[in-house]
PDB file of C-alpha atoms in Angstrom:
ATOM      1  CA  UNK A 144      80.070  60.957 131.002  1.00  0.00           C
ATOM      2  CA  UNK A 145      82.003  61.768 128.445  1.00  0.00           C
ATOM      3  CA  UNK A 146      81.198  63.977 125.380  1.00  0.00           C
ATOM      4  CA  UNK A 147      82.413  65.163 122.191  1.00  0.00           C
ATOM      5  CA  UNK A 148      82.888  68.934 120.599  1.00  0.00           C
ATOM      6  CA  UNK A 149      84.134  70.555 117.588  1.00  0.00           C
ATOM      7  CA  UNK A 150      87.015  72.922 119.019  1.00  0.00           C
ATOM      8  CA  UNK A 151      87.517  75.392 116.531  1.00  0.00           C
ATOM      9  CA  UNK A 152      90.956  77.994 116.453  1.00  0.00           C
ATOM     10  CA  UNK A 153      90.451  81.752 117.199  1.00  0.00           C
ATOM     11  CA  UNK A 154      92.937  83.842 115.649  1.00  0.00           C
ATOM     12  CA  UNK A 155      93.287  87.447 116.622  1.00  0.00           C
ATOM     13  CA  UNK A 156      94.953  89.556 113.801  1.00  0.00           C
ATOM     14  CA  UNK A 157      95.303  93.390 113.357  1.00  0.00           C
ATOM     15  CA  UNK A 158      94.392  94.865 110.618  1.00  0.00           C
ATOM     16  CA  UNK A 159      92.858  98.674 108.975  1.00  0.00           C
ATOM     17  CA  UNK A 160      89.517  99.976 107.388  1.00  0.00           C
ATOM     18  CA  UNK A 161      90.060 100.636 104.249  1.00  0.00           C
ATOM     19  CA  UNK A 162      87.676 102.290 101.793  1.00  0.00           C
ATOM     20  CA  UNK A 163      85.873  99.734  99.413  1.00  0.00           C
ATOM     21  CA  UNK A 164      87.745  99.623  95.905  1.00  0.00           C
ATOM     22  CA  UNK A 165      84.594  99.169  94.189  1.00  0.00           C
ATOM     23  CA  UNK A 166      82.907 102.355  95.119  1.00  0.00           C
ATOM     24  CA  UNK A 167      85.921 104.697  95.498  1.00  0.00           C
ATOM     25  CA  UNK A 168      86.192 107.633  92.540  1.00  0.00           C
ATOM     26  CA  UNK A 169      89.406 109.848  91.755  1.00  0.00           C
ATOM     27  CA  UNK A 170      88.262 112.852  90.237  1.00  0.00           C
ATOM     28  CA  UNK A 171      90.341 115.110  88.614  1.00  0.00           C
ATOM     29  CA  UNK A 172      89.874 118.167  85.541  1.00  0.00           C
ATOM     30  CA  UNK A 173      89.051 116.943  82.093  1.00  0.00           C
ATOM     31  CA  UNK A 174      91.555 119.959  80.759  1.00  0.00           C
ATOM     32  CA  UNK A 175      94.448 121.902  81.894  1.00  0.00           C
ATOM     33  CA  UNK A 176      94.291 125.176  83.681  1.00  0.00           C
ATOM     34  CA  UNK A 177      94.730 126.770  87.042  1.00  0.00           C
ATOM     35  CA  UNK A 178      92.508 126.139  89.907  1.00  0.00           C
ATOM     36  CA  UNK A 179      90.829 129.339  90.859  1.00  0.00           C
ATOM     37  CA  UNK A 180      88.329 127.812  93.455  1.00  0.00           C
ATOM     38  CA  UNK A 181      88.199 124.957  96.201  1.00  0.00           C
ATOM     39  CA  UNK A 182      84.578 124.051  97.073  1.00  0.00           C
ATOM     40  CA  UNK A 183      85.382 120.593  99.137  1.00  0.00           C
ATOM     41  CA  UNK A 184      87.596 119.345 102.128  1.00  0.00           C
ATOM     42  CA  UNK A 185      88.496 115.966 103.388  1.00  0.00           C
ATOM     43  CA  UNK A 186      85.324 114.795 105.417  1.00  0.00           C
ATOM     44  CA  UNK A 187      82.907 116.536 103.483  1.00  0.00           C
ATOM     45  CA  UNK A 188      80.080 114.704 101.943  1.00  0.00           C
ATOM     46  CA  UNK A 189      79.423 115.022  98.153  1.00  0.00           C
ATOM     47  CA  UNK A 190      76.313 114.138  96.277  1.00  0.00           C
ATOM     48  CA  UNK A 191      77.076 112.639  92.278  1.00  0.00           C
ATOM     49  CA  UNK A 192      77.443 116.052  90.101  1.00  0.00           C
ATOM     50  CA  UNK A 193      78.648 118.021  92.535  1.00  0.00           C
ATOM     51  CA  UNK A 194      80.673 121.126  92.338  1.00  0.00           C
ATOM     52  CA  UNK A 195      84.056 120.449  94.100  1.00  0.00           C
ATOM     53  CA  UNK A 196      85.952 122.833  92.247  1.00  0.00           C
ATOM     54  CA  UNK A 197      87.036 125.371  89.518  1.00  0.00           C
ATOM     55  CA  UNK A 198      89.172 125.469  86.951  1.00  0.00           C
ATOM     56  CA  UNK A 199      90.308 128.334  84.546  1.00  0.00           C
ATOM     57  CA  UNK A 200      91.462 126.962  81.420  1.00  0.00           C
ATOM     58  CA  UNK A 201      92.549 128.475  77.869  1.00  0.00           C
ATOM     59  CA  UNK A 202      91.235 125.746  76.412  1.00  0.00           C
ATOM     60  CA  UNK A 203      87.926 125.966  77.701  1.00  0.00           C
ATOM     61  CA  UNK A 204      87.752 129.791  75.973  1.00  0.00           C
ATOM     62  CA  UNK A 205      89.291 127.861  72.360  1.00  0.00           C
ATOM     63  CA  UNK A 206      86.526 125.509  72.746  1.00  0.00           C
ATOM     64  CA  UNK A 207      83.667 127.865  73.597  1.00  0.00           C
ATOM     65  CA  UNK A 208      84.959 129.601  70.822  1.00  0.00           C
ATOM     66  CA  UNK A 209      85.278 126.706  67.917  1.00  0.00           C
ATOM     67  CA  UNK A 210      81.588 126.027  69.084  1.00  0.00           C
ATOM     68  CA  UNK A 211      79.925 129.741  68.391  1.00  0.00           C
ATOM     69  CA  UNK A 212      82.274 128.992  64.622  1.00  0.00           C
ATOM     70  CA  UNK A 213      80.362 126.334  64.119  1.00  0.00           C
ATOM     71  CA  UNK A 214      76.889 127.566  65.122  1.00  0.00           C
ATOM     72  CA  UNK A 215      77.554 130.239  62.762  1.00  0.00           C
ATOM     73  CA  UNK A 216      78.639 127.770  59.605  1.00  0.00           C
ATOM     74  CA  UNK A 217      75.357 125.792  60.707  1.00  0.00           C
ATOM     75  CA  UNK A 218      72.915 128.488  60.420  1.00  0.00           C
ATOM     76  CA  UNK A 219      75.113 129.649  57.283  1.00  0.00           C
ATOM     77  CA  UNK A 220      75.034 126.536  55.467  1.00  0.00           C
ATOM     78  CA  UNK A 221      71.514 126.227  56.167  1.00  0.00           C
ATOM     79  CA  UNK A 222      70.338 129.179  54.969  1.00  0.00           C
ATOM     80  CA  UNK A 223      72.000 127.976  51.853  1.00  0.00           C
ATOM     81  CA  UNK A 224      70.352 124.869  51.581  1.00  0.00           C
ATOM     82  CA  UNK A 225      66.911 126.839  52.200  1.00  0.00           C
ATOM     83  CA  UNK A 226      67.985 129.396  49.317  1.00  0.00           C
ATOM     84  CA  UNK A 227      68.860 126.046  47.048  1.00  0.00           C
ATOM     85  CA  UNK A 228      66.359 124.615  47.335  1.00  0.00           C
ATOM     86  CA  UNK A 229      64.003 128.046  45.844  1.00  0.00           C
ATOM     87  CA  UNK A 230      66.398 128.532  43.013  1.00  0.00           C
ATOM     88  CA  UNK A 231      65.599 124.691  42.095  1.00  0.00           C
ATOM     89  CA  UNK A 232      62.155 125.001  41.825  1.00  0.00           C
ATOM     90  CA  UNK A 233      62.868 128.483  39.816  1.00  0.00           C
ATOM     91  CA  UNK A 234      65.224 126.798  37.491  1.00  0.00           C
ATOM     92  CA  UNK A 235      68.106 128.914  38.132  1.00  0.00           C
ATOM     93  CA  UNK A 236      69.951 126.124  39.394  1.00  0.00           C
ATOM     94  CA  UNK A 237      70.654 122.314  38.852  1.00  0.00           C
ATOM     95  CA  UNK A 238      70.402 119.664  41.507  1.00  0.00           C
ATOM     96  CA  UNK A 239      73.678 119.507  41.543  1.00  0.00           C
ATOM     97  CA  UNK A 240      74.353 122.946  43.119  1.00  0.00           C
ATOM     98  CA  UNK A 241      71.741 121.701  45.860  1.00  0.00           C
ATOM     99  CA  UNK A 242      73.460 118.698  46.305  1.00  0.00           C
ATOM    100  CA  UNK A 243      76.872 120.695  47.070  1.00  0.00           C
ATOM    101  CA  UNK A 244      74.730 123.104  49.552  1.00  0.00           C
ATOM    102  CA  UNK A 245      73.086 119.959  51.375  1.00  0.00           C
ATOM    103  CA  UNK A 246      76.706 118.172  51.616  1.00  0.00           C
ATOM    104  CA  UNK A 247      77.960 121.258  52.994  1.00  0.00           C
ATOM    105  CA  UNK A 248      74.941 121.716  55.113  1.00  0.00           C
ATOM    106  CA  UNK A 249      75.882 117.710  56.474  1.00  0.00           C
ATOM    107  CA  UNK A 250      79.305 118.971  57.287  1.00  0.00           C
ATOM    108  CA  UNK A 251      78.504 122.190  59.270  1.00  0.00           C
ATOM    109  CA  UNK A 252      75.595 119.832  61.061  1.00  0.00           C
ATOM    110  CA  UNK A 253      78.405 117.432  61.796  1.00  0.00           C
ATOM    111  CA  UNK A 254      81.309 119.926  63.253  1.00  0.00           C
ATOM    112  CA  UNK A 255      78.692 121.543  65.369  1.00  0.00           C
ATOM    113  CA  UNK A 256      77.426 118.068  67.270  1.00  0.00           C
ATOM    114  CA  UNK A 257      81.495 117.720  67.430  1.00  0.00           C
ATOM    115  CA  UNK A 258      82.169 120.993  69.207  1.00  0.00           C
ATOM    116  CA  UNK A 259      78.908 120.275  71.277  1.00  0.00           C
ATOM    117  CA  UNK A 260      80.367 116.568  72.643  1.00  0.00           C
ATOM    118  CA  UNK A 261      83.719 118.482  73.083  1.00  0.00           C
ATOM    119  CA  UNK A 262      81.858 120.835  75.483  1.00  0.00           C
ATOM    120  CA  UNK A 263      79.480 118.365  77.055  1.00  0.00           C
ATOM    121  CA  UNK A 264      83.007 116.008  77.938  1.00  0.00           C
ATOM    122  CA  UNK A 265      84.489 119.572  79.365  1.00  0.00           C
ATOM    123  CA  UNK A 266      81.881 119.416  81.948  1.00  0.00           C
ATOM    124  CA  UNK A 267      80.090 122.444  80.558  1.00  0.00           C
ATOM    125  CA  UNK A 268      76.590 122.240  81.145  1.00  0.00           C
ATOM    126  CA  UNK A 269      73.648 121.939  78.586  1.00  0.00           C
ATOM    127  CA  UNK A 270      71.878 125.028  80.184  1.00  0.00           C
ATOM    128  CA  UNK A 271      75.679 126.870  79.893  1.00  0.00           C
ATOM    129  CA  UNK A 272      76.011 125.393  76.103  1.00  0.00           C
ATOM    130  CA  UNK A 273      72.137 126.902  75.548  1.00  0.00           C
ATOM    131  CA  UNK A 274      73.127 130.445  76.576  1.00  0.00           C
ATOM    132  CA  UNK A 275      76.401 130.669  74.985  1.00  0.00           C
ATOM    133  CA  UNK A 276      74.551 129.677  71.595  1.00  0.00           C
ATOM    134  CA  UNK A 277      71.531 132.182  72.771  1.00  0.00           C
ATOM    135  CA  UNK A 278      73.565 134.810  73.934  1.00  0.00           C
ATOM    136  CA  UNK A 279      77.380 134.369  73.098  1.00  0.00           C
ATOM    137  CA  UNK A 280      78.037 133.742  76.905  1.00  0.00           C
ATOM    138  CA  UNK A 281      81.414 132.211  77.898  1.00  0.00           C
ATOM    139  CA  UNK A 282      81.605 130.308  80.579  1.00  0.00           C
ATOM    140  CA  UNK A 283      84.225 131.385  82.951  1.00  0.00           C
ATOM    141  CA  UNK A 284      85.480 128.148  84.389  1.00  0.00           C
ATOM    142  CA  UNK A 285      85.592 124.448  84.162  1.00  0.00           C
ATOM    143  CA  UNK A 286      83.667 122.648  87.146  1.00  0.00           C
ATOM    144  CA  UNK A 287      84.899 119.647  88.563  1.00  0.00           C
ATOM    145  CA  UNK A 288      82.173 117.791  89.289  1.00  0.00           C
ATOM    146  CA  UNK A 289      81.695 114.591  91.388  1.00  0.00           C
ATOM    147  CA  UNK A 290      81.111 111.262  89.854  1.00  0.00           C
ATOM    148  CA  UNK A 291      80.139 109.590  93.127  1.00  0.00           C
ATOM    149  CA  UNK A 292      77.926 110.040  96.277  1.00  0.00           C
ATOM    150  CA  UNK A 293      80.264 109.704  99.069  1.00  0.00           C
ATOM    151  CA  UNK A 294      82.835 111.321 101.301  1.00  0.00           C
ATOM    152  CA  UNK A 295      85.851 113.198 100.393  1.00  0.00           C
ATOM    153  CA  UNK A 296      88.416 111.329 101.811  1.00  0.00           C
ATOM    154  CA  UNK A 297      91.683 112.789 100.211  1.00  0.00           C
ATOM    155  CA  UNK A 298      92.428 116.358  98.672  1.00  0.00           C
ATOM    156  CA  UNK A 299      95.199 117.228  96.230  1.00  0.00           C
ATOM    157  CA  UNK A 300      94.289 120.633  95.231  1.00  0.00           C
ATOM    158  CA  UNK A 301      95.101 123.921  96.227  1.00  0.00           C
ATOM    159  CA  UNK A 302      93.810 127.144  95.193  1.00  0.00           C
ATOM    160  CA  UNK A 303      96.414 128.866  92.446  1.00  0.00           C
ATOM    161  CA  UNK A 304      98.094 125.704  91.356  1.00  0.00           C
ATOM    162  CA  UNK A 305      97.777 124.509  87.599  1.00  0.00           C
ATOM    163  CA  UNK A 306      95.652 120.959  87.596  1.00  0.00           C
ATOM    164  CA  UNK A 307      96.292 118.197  84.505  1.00  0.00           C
ATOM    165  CA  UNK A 308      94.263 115.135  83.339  1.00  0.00           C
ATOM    166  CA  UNK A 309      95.138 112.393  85.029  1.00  0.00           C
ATOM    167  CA  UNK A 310      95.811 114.315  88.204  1.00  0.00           C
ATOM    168  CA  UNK A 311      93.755 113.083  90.811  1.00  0.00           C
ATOM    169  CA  UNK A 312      92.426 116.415  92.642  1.00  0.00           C
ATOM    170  CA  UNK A 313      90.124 114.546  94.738  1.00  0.00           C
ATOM    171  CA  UNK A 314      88.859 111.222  96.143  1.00  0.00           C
ATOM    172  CA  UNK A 315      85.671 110.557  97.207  1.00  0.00           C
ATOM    173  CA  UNK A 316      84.489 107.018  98.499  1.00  0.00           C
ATOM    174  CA  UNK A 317      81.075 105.214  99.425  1.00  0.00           C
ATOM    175  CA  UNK A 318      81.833 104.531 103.191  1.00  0.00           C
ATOM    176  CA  UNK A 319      78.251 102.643 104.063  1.00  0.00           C
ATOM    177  CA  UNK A 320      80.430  99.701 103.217  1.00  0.00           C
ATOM    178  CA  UNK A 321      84.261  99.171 103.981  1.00  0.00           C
ATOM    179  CA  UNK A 322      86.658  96.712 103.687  1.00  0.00           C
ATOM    180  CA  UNK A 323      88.751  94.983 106.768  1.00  0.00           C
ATOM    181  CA  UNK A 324      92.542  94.149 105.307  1.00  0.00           C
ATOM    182  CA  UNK A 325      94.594  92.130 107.962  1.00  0.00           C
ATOM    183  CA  UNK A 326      97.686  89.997 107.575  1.00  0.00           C
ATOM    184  CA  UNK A 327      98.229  86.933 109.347  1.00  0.00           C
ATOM    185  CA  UNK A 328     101.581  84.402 109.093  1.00  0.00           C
ATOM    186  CA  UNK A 329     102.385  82.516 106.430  1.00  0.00           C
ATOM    187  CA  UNK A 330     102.234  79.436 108.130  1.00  0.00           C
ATOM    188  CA  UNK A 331      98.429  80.257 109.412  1.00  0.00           C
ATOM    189  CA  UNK A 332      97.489  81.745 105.755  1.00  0.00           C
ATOM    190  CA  UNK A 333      96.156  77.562 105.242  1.00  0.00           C
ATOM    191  CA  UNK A 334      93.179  78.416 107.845  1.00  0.00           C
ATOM    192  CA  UNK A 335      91.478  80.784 106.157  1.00  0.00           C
ATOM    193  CA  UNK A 336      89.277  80.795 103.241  1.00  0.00           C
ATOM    194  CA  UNK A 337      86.957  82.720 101.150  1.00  0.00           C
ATOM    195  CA  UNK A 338      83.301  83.158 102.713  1.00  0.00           C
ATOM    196  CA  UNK A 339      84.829  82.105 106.371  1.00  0.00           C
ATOM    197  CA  UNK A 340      83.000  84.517 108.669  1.00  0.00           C
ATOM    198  CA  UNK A 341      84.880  86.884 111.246  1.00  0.00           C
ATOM    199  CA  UNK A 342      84.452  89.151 113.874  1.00  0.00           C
ATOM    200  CA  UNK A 343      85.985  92.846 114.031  1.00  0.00           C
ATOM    201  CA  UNK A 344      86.410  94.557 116.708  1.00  0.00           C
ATOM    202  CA  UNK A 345      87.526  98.413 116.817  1.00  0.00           C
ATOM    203  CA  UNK A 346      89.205 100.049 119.793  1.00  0.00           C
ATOM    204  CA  UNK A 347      87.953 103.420 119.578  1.00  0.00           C
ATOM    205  CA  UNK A 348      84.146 102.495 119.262  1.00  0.00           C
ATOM    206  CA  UNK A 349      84.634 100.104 122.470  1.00  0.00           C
ATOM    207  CA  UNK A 350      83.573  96.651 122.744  1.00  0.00           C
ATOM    208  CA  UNK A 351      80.881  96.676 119.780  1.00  0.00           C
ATOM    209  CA  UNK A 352      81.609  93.951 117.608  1.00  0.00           C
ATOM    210  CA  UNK A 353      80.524  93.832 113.790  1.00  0.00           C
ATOM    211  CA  UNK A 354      80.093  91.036 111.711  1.00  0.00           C
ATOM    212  CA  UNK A 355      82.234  90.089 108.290  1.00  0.00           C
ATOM    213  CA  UNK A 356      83.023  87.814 105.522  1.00  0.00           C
ATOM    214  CA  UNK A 357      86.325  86.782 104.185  1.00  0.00           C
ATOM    215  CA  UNK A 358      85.742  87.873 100.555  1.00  0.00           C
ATOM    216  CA  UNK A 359      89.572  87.595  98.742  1.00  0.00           C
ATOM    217  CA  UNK A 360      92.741  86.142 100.416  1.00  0.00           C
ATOM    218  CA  UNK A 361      95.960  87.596  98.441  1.00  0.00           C
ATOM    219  CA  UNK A 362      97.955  85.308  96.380  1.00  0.00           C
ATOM    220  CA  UNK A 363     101.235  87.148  97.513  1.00  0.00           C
ATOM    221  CA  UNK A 364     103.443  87.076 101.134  1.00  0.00           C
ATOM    222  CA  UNK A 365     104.247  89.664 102.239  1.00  0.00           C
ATOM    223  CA  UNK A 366     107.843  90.302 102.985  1.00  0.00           C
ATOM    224  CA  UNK A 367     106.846  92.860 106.170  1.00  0.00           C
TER     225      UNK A 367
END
């Protein structure tokens, strides 16, 4: 008796775990300075806001700086509104000298929420920002902070050397969920397709086998 079956191809191609683009952070310093502390090594996990590291920055002292300037023309110009505002009802004044107090009051209002965002976007936190306006506090370093739960999978950073924006000092990566890349022949690249469903199988862990889907096939050959 004779019967018939779909016979379908197995390919076997190697590939690498890679971490998933998607949830994969660079971190780096919002400012320049020198990096006086290292708080995280590759393997360690990191929870989001994290302290990874330190930086001492001149800038950081400027900005502190421009801020307690502008809490001081804040409470300044609004004691001069307040004063205004009884010479009005006196008649010693016009409304148009309160006007000029209340414009500059707007001002002062408006270059201390600047110097505040300028802080906040330095990484300073609000509890640091509250006792350097309480107490005239600076805060001694920049924290680098991470911006994703994960694992620390690379480290640029070195205690003593100067850090930039843009310099990546860290990356951390959500590894509950990686990505299989393999390569196959050109002439093969025909057989598979977006959503197709494959096994992977890792060496190291033994014979386990884990489950997959084909989510992007490159548009490119490569030449290796």
């Amino acid at each position: 008796v004779s019967q018939m079956h779909d016979l379908a191809e197995v390919q076997e191609v190697s590939g690498r775990i890679e971490a998933n683009e998607l949830r994969l952070a660079r971190i780096g310093a919002a400012l320049t300075g020198r990096v006086t502390a290292v708080l995280m090594d590759v393997g360690d996990r990191v929870a989001l806001g994290q302290p990874m590291a330190h930086v001492s920055s001149p800038e950081l002292t400027q900005a502190q700086l421009a801020y307690l300037r502008a809490v001081s023309g804040r409470e300044l110009a609004e004691r001069a509104e307040d004063r205004a505002q009884q010479l009005l009802k006196a008649d010693v004044i016009g409304s148009a000298e309160l006007q000029r107090r209340q414009s500059e009051l707007a001002i002062a209002t408006a270059e201390l929420r600047a110097a505040t965002d300028q802080l906040e976007i330095m990484g300073i936190p609000p509890e640091s920002i509250a006792q350097l306006r309480q107490k005239g506090s600076l805060h001694p370093h920049l924290v680098v902070s991470s911006t994703l739960a994960g694992t620390v999978i690379e480290r640029k950073v070195s205690q003593g050397q100067v850090a930039t924006p843009g310099d990546p000092l860290f990356t951390v990566a959500d590894l509950s969920r990686v990505w299989v890349v393999g390569g196959l022949p050109e002439q093969k690249a025909r057989a598979v397709v977006v959503g197709q469903k494959v096994q992977i199988e890792v060496p190291a862990l033994g014979q386990q086998r884990w489950s997959g889907r084909i989510i992007f096939v490159g548009d490119t050959v490569n030449p290796d």
